[in-house]
């Protein structure tokens, strides 16, 4: 699996962030008098950005009159608390260190909102990753190819020789829409059975299998 450019998803791929996402989700639900969600429910809700997470968590989703306030409460809480429990998965730092030492291009493309993506990548991976693209108003998010193409532009890298690495069906679709290979990791938020049903074909069980 030797490529020139490695583009990673963030949550569930590089970072184990589920606990902090769930805590912020339930904080926002609780202060707005809505039922809280279990960790397994939140695990199923993530993968399409935090607005979609809250749309799934809030009763009646976007149709709920309190949606915007609850979503804003989540964002405010998460920006303050997104480092409380979040950490890289075992083996991620050695993988990035090796890729960097080999002169590979490395980027993060996430559907997490832009500020949190930038903050988390800078905090954990600043030595290895210089390009981190999060959700932005002026660009279509995954599974559209736009954010991947933007990462390649910032890296001055070509589509040829690039691979996308993630843990969800959205990542599989993103790679397909970019016409690049996808490596699906099995330590993230989705099961192998789910990923197979959604078109995944290449799997790794540990980060050192990527290189």
XYZ file of N, CA and C in Angstrom:
633
model
N 0.833 -1.193 0.000
C 0.000 0.000 0.000
C 0.876 1.255 0.000
N 1.682 1.406 -1.006
C 2.620 2.513 -1.072
C 2.089 3.591 -2.014
N 1.781 4.762 -1.457
C 1.234 5.871 -2.233
C 2.103 7.104 -2.023
N 1.863 8.114 -2.843
C 2.583 9.374 -2.691
C 1.885 10.312 -1.708
N 0.551 10.242 -1.676
C -0.237 11.156 -0.863
C -1.263 10.381 -0.041
N -1.262 10.621 1.257
C -2.166 9.949 2.178
C -3.117 10.989 2.770
N -4.400 10.853 2.456
C -5.413 11.769 2.964
C -6.272 11.016 3.977
N -6.302 11.517 5.199
C -6.967 10.827 6.302
C -8.246 11.541 6.718
N -9.270 10.749 7.048
C -10.376 11.227 7.858
C -9.826 11.467 9.262
N -10.583 12.172 10.095
C -10.088 12.495 11.436
C -10.744 11.641 12.518
N -12.038 11.880 12.797
C -12.729 11.140 13.852
C -12.922 9.687 13.453
N -12.506 8.784 14.335
C -12.668 7.366 14.062
C -11.561 6.785 13.204
N -10.660 7.638 12.728
C -9.547 7.181 11.893
C -8.211 7.516 12.552
N -7.965 8.797 12.766
C -6.771 9.221 13.492
C -7.041 9.400 14.981
N -8.225 9.918 15.294
C -8.540 10.252 16.687
C -9.721 9.461 17.224
N -9.565 8.973 18.441
C -10.666 8.373 19.188
C -11.370 9.512 19.922
N -12.376 10.081 19.288
C -13.042 11.289 19.787
C -14.475 11.045 20.233
N -14.900 9.792 20.252
C -16.305 9.487 20.473
C -16.804 9.971 21.830
N -16.005 9.807 22.868
C -16.444 10.191 24.208
C -16.731 11.683 24.294
N -15.839 12.512 23.760
C -16.052 13.955 23.820
C -17.227 14.396 22.949
N -17.403 13.761 21.804
C -18.572 14.067 20.974
C -19.867 13.738 21.718
N -19.880 12.588 22.372
C -21.084 12.164 23.101
C -21.365 13.078 24.284
N -20.327 13.477 25.008
C -20.516 14.347 26.164
C -21.073 15.704 25.727
N -20.519 16.266 24.659
C -21.012 17.562 24.180
C -22.425 17.447 23.623
N -22.693 16.357 22.932
C -24.039 16.109 22.420
C -25.041 16.058 23.564
N -24.734 15.298 24.587
C -25.672 15.140 25.697
C -25.778 16.401 26.554
N -24.703 17.161 26.639
C -24.788 18.457 27.327
C -25.824 19.344 26.640
N -25.718 19.435 25.299
C -26.643 20.285 24.549
C -28.078 19.780 24.658
N -28.251 18.465 24.579
C -29.597 17.903 24.722
C -30.158 18.169 26.110
N -29.329 17.973 27.113
C -29.789 18.087 28.512
C -30.234 19.510 28.837
N -29.456 20.512 28.456
C -29.805 21.879 28.843
C -30.991 22.401 28.022
N -31.348 21.664 26.973
C -32.526 22.035 26.193
C -33.694 21.081 26.434
N -33.602 20.327 27.561
C -34.700 19.458 28.010
C -35.066 18.394 26.987
N -34.049 17.802 26.380
C -34.250 16.717 25.430
C -33.605 15.446 25.969
N -34.094 14.279 25.568
C -33.521 13.031 26.062
C -32.083 12.837 25.582
N -31.244 12.371 26.492
C -29.846 12.134 26.146
C -29.701 10.836 25.354
N -28.536 10.680 24.717
C -28.254 9.537 23.855
C -27.143 8.678 24.442
N -27.197 7.377 24.164
C -26.141 6.478 24.613
C -24.911 6.639 23.719
N -23.793 6.129 24.203
C -22.554 6.200 23.433
C -22.690 5.437 22.121
N -23.421 4.314 22.137
C -23.602 3.544 20.910
C -24.489 4.283 19.917
N -25.469 5.017 20.413
C -26.291 5.827 19.518
C -25.443 6.911 18.858
N -24.628 7.595 19.650
C -23.774 8.649 19.099
C -22.799 8.064 18.086
N -22.276 6.874 18.361
C -21.382 6.214 17.413
C -22.048 6.060 16.040
N -23.322 5.733 16.035
C -24.054 5.566 14.774
C -24.379 6.903 14.116
N -24.418 7.971 14.914
C -24.809 9.280 14.387
C -23.656 10.010 13.712
N -22.411 9.705 14.079
C -21.275 10.474 13.565
C -20.891 9.993 12.168
N -20.117 10.835 11.480
C -19.586 10.459 10.174
C -19.941 11.419 9.060
N -20.952 12.252 9.286
C -21.379 13.205 8.255
C -21.295 14.650 8.740
N -20.453 14.897 9.728
C -20.342 16.231 10.292
C -21.191 16.384 11.531
N -20.853 17.385 12.346
C -21.529 17.517 13.635
C -22.955 18.034 13.490
N -23.249 18.774 12.447
C -24.635 19.207 12.263
C -25.532 18.000 12.002
N -25.043 17.047 11.208
C -25.804 15.821 10.969
C -25.882 14.990 12.250
N -24.822 14.968 13.032
C -24.853 14.291 14.331
C -25.996 14.837 15.176
N -26.096 16.151 15.271
C -27.143 16.744 16.108
C -28.526 16.607 15.469
N -28.582 16.625 14.158
C -29.865 16.387 13.482
C -30.410 15.007 13.838
N -29.513 14.033 13.951
C -29.919 12.682 14.290
C -30.215 12.534 15.775
N -29.527 13.308 16.602
C -29.678 13.174 18.053
C -30.896 13.917 18.592
N -31.254 15.028 17.966
C -32.356 15.859 18.439
C -33.688 15.288 17.947
N -34.667 15.126 18.824
C -35.980 14.636 18.384
C -36.549 15.504 17.258
N -36.958 14.842 16.182
C -37.501 15.516 14.994
C -36.473 16.338 14.227
N -35.208 16.204 14.585
C -34.130 16.770 13.792
C -34.291 18.239 13.464
N -34.120 18.574 12.200
C -34.171 19.961 11.750
C -35.543 20.594 11.956
N -36.553 19.758 12.093
C -37.906 20.282 12.285
C -38.166 20.718 13.718
N -37.272 20.383 14.619
C -37.447 20.773 16.015
C -37.210 22.280 16.150
N -38.151 23.025 16.737
C -37.978 24.484 16.863
C -36.713 24.887 17.622
N -36.207 23.990 18.473
C -35.021 24.312 19.271
C -33.740 23.782 18.633
N -33.819 23.356 17.364
C -32.641 22.749 16.748
C -31.452 23.699 16.728
N -31.619 24.884 16.222
C -30.484 25.792 16.052
C -29.829 26.136 17.377
N -30.636 26.370 18.403
C -30.049 26.663 19.711
C -29.297 25.463 20.260
N -29.890 24.277 20.130
C -29.239 23.074 20.651
C -27.944 22.790 19.903
N -27.975 22.958 18.606
C -26.768 22.779 17.792
C -25.698 23.784 18.192
N -26.093 25.047 18.409
C -25.136 26.067 18.829
C -24.555 25.746 20.207
N -25.382 25.222 21.098
C -24.899 24.831 22.427
C -23.877 23.704 22.315
N -24.140 22.746 21.412
C -23.174 21.674 21.190
C -21.841 22.245 20.707
N -21.880 23.099 19.703
C -20.654 23.653 19.132
C -19.851 24.404 20.190
N -20.532 25.220 20.969
C -19.854 26.007 21.989
C -19.180 25.094 23.022
N -19.898 24.080 23.454
C -19.350 23.151 24.450
C -18.196 22.348 23.864
N -18.366 21.864 22.639
C -17.347 20.994 22.041
C -16.049 21.742 21.770
N -16.123 22.994 21.351
C -14.900 23.758 21.088
C -14.070 23.936 22.356
N -14.717 23.936 23.501
C -14.009 24.074 24.776
C -13.516 22.719 25.287
N -14.273 21.658 25.007
C -14.014 20.359 25.652
C -13.562 19.258 24.683
N -13.156 19.616 23.450
C -12.838 18.556 22.487
C -11.507 17.860 22.742
N -10.774 18.297 23.771
C -9.518 17.629 24.122
C -9.597 16.900 25.463
N -10.785 16.887 26.072
C -10.895 16.304 27.407
C -10.529 14.818 27.409
N -11.050 14.068 26.455
C -10.816 12.621 26.405
C -10.247 12.147 25.070
N -10.254 13.005 24.080
C -9.834 12.622 22.732
C -8.329 12.370 22.678
N -7.954 11.337 21.937
C -6.536 11.000 21.794
C -6.341 10.205 20.509
N -5.126 10.192 19.972
C -4.856 9.359 18.798
C -5.019 7.880 19.126
N -5.487 7.126 18.158
C -5.528 5.678 18.325
C -4.097 5.129 18.427
N -3.923 4.007 19.126
C -2.587 3.396 19.208
C -2.008 3.137 17.822
N -0.754 3.517 17.637
C -0.067 3.274 16.379
C -0.167 4.403 15.373
N -1.020 5.396 15.624
C -1.195 6.478 14.657
C 0.046 7.376 14.590
N 0.571 7.779 15.726
C 1.748 8.653 15.717
C 2.937 7.978 15.024
N 3.252 6.718 15.331
C 4.339 6.070 14.589
C 4.082 5.987 13.089
N 2.818 5.771 12.693
C 2.493 5.734 11.266
C 2.772 7.084 10.621
N 2.277 8.164 11.217
C 2.485 9.487 10.635
C 3.966 9.855 10.618
N 4.680 9.479 11.656
C 6.119 9.751 11.710
C 6.840 9.040 10.569
N 6.459 7.811 10.296
C 7.097 7.060 9.214
C 6.745 7.654 7.853
N 5.471 7.978 7.651
C 5.072 8.578 6.383
C 5.815 9.892 6.151
N 5.913 10.693 7.196
C 6.605 11.975 7.101
C 8.082 11.781 6.780
N 8.712 10.808 7.440
C 10.142 10.565 7.210
C 10.419 10.067 5.806
N 9.406 9.446 5.178
C 9.543 8.953 3.809
C 9.187 10.027 2.773
N 8.856 11.210 3.244
C 8.556 12.304 2.336
C 7.190 12.233 1.697
N 6.264 11.530 2.313
C 4.911 11.421 1.774
C 4.116 12.698 2.047
N 3.194 13.014 1.171
C 2.236 14.088 1.418
C 1.161 13.564 2.366
N 0.827 14.350 3.389
C -0.173 13.929 4.371
C -1.154 15.068 4.604
N -2.439 14.743 4.583
C -3.470 15.744 4.868
C -4.613 15.096 5.622
N -5.416 15.930 6.270
C -6.671 15.510 6.896
C -7.809 16.190 6.166
N -8.825 15.410 5.824
C -10.068 15.942 5.265
C -11.206 15.379 6.100
N -11.929 16.266 6.769
C -12.958 15.849 7.723
C -14.240 16.625 7.493
N -15.355 16.053 7.912
C -16.623 16.777 7.939
C -16.866 17.467 9.280
N -15.891 17.368 10.183
C -15.959 18.132 11.434
C -15.840 19.619 11.093
N -16.473 20.486 11.873
C -16.403 21.897 11.524
C -14.952 22.397 11.574
N -14.704 23.418 10.757
C -13.343 23.800 10.391
C -12.457 24.112 11.598
N -12.970 24.915 12.531
C -12.146 25.334 13.659
C -11.693 24.147 14.495
N -12.592 23.211 14.756
C -12.225 22.039 15.551
C -11.230 21.162 14.812
N -11.410 20.999 13.505
C -10.462 20.215 12.711
C -9.068 20.814 12.800
N -8.974 22.116 12.598
C -7.681 22.798 12.667
C -7.055 22.655 14.052
N -7.845 22.869 15.092
C -7.318 22.819 16.458
C -6.807 21.436 16.821
N -7.592 20.414 16.489
C -7.204 19.053 16.867
C -5.977 18.586 16.095
N -5.932 18.864 14.806
C -4.772 18.446 14.007
C -3.519 19.172 14.482
N -3.643 20.448 14.752
C -2.483 21.207 15.239
C -2.011 20.678 16.592
N -2.970 20.372 17.468
C -2.605 19.902 18.811
C -1.899 18.553 18.783
N -2.429 17.603 18.004
C -1.910 16.239 18.049
C -0.866 15.927 16.971
N -0.993 16.568 15.809
C -0.213 16.105 14.654
C 0.552 17.218 13.955
N 0.779 18.316 14.632
C 1.377 19.491 13.991
C 2.727 19.195 13.347
N 3.461 18.259 13.909
C 4.793 17.926 13.396
C 4.730 17.212 12.051
N 3.594 16.588 11.758
C 3.511 15.728 10.575
C 2.488 16.195 9.534
N 1.441 16.909 9.960
C 0.349 17.268 9.053
C 0.209 18.782 8.991
N 0.358 19.332 7.787
C 0.259 20.784 7.612
C -1.038 21.205 6.942
N -1.737 20.273 6.319
C -2.976 20.585 5.617
C -4.125 19.854 6.305
N -5.086 20.618 6.801
C -6.257 20.044 7.473
C -7.486 20.800 7.003
N -8.398 20.101 6.351
C -9.597 20.701 5.782
C -10.816 20.208 6.549
N -11.573 21.137 7.107
C -12.818 20.802 7.777
C -14.006 21.348 7.010
N -15.183 21.212 7.608
C -16.405 21.680 6.968
C -16.371 23.202 6.831
N -16.653 23.681 5.620
C -16.641 25.116 5.345
C -17.880 25.462 4.525
N -18.359 26.679 4.699
C -19.608 27.077 4.055
C -19.481 27.170 2.537
N -18.298 27.483 2.044
C -18.148 27.748 0.618
C -17.647 26.551 -0.189
N -17.693 25.367 0.412
C -17.201 24.192 -0.292
C -18.023 22.971 0.137
N -18.363 22.136 -0.822
C -19.171 20.961 -0.499
C -18.369 19.984 0.355
N -19.032 19.431 1.375
C -18.343 18.491 2.250
C -18.417 17.077 1.671
N -17.664 16.173 2.291
C -17.721 14.764 1.897
C -19.160 14.258 1.994
N -19.585 13.375 1.068
C -18.788 12.599 0.116
C -18.476 13.301 -1.202
N -18.841 14.573 -1.361
C -18.390 15.307 -2.539
C -16.860 15.347 -2.545
N -16.245 15.405 -3.700
C -14.785 15.349 -3.774
C -14.094 16.669 -3.469
N -14.855 17.751 -3.279
C -14.283 19.095 -3.249
C -13.204 19.296 -2.187
N -13.444 18.798 -0.960
C -12.474 19.030 0.106
C -11.196 18.222 -0.120
N -11.317 17.060 -0.718
C -10.119 16.287 -1.071
C -9.323 17.029 -2.133
N -10.014 17.546 -3.136
C -9.323 18.297 -4.186
C -8.653 19.541 -3.615
N -9.305 20.189 -2.636
C -8.700 21.355 -1.994
C -7.440 20.961 -1.231
N -7.473 19.817 -0.542
C -6.285 19.344 0.175
C -5.144 19.066 -0.802
N -5.452 18.437 -1.923
C -4.422 18.164 -2.926
C -3.838 19.462 -3.475
N -4.691 20.456 -3.676
C -4.207 21.747 -4.162
C -3.237 22.368 -3.156
N -3.603 22.332 -1.873
C -2.728 22.915 -0.859
C -1.425 22.138 -0.704
N -1.473 20.846 -0.956
C -0.264 20.015 -0.892
C 0.582 20.122 -2.153
N 0.020 20.734 -3.206
C 0.653 20.736 -4.538
C 0.913 19.303 -4.990
N -0.088 18.443 -4.748
C 0.007 17.021 -5.080
C -1.040 16.670 -6.131
N -0.780 15.604 -6.878
C -1.700 15.175 -7.922
C -2.636 14.097 -7.401
N -3.754 13.931 -8.089
C -4.710 12.890 -7.738
C -4.099 11.514 -7.937
N -3.295 11.379 -8.949
C -2.602 10.117 -9.190
C -1.621 9.856 -8.048
N -1.694 8.689 -7.472
C -0.822 8.348 -6.359
C -1.389 8.693 -4.998
N -2.658 9.160 -4.967
C -3.294 9.511 -3.693
C -4.203 8.393 -3.217
N -4.371 8.303 -1.898
C -5.279 7.337 -1.299
C -6.049 8.037 -0.186
N -7.304 7.641 0.003
C -8.103 8.179 1.102
C -8.285 7.093 2.152
N -8.144 7.470 3.417
C -8.190 6.512 4.521
C -9.232 6.972 5.528
N -10.218 6.112 5.807
C -11.267 6.485 6.741
C -11.966 5.287 7.331
N -12.977 5.567 8.155
C -13.636 4.489 8.899
C -15.108 4.345 8.562
N -15.631 5.134 7.595
C -17.073 5.138 7.399
C -17.464 4.940 5.946
N -18.774 4.770 5.748
C -19.310 4.677 4.391
C -19.136 5.989 3.640
N -19.174 7.112 4.362
C -18.945 8.410 3.726
C -17.546 8.473 3.125
N -16.574 7.898 3.824
C -15.210 7.886 3.315
C -15.084 7.023 2.063
N -15.767 5.896 2.051
C -15.769 5.036 0.856
C -16.346 5.799 -0.333
N -17.462 6.481 -0.107
C -18.085 7.245 -1.190
C -17.218 8.420 -1.628
N -16.550 9.052 -0.681
C -15.667 10.166 -1.008
C -14.549 9.718 -1.936
N -13.901 8.627 -1.582
C -12.822 8.108 -2.424
C -13.335 7.740 -3.806
N -14.512 7.122 -3.838
C -15.101 6.752 -5.129
C -15.370 7.990 -5.983
N -15.887 9.035 -5.352
C -16.178 10.264 -6.088
C -14.924 10.997 -6.547
N -13.815 10.725 -5.881
C -12.523 11.297 -6.292
C -11.777 10.401 -7.274
N -12.284 9.171 -7.448
C -11.627 8.180 -8.296
C -10.230 7.837 -7.788
N -10.138 7.653 -6.457
C -8.893 7.205 -5.847
C -9.198 6.015 -4.940
N -8.179 5.215 -4.599
C -8.405 4.068 -3.713
C -8.830 4.511 -2.318
N -9.519 3.610 -1.623
C -9.923 3.854 -0.238
C -9.450 2.700 0.636
N -8.829 3.044 1.753
C -8.484 2.067 2.779
C -9.424 2.293 3.957
N -10.165 1.271 4.335
C -11.110 1.371 5.450
C -10.481 0.789 6.703
N -10.442 1.580 7.770
C -9.862 1.117 9.031
C -10.938 0.463 9.885
N -10.544 -0.533 10.639
C -11.504 -1.314 11.426
C -11.442 -1.020 12.926
N -10.721 0.041 13.298
C -10.703 0.430 14.711
C -11.624 1.627 14.988
N -12.366 2.068 13.980
C -13.162 3.278 14.108
C -14.594 3.055 14.524
N -15.510 3.844 13.955
C -16.891 3.903 14.408
C -17.821 2.933 13.681
N -17.351 2.247 12.656
C -18.209 1.356 11.879
C -17.632 -0.057 11.849
N -18.515 -1.045 11.720
C -18.080 -2.438 11.667
C -17.676 -2.819 10.250
N -16.939 -3.904 10.139
C -16.537 -4.393 8.818
C -17.753 -4.776 7.996
N -18.741 -5.390 8.634
C -19.950 -5.804 7.920
C -20.669 -4.589 7.333
N -20.771 -3.543 8.112
C -21.407 -2.313 7.626
C -20.630 -1.738 6.453
N -19.328 -1.701 6.566
C -18.494 -1.131 5.507
C -18.580 -1.949 4.223
N -18.593 -3.255 4.349
C -18.719 -4.107 3.166
C -20.046 -3.829 2.456
N -21.114 -3.705 3.230
C -22.424 -3.415 2.641
C -22.421 -2.085 1.895
N -21.519 -1.196 2.268
C -21.465 0.124 1.662
C -20.293 0.291 0.701
N -19.765 -0.847 0.230
C -18.824 -0.808 -0.879
C -17.355 -0.849 -0.544
N -16.998 -0.962 0.731
C -15.580 -1.024 1.086
C -14.979 -2.357 0.653
N -13.736 -2.302 0.201
C -13.072 -3.514 -0.298
C -11.697 -3.753 0.302
N -11.072 -2.713 0.836
C -9.718 -2.828 1.370
C -9.733 -2.421 2.828
N -9.226 -3.319 3.708
C -9.340 -3.104 5.149
C -7.984 -3.246 5.825
N -7.820 -2.498 6.925
C -6.659 -2.682 7.802
C -7.160 -2.748 9.233
N -6.503 -3.557 10.039
C -6.885 -3.715 11.440
C -5.955 -2.954 12.380
N -4.829 -2.454 11.860
C -3.876 -1.694 12.669
C -3.175 -0.686 11.759
N -2.766 0.474 12.325
C -2.140 1.506 11.496
C -0.901 1.055 10.744
N -0.112 0.146 11.320
C 1.127 -0.232 10.625
C 0.865 -1.054 9.358
N -0.384 -1.460 9.130
C -0.721 -2.153 7.894
C -0.935 -1.189 6.729
N -1.028 0.096 7.038
C -1.289 1.080 5.982
C -0.062 1.310 5.133
N 1.111 1.283 5.760
C 2.335 1.586 5.027
C 2.987 0.306 4.518
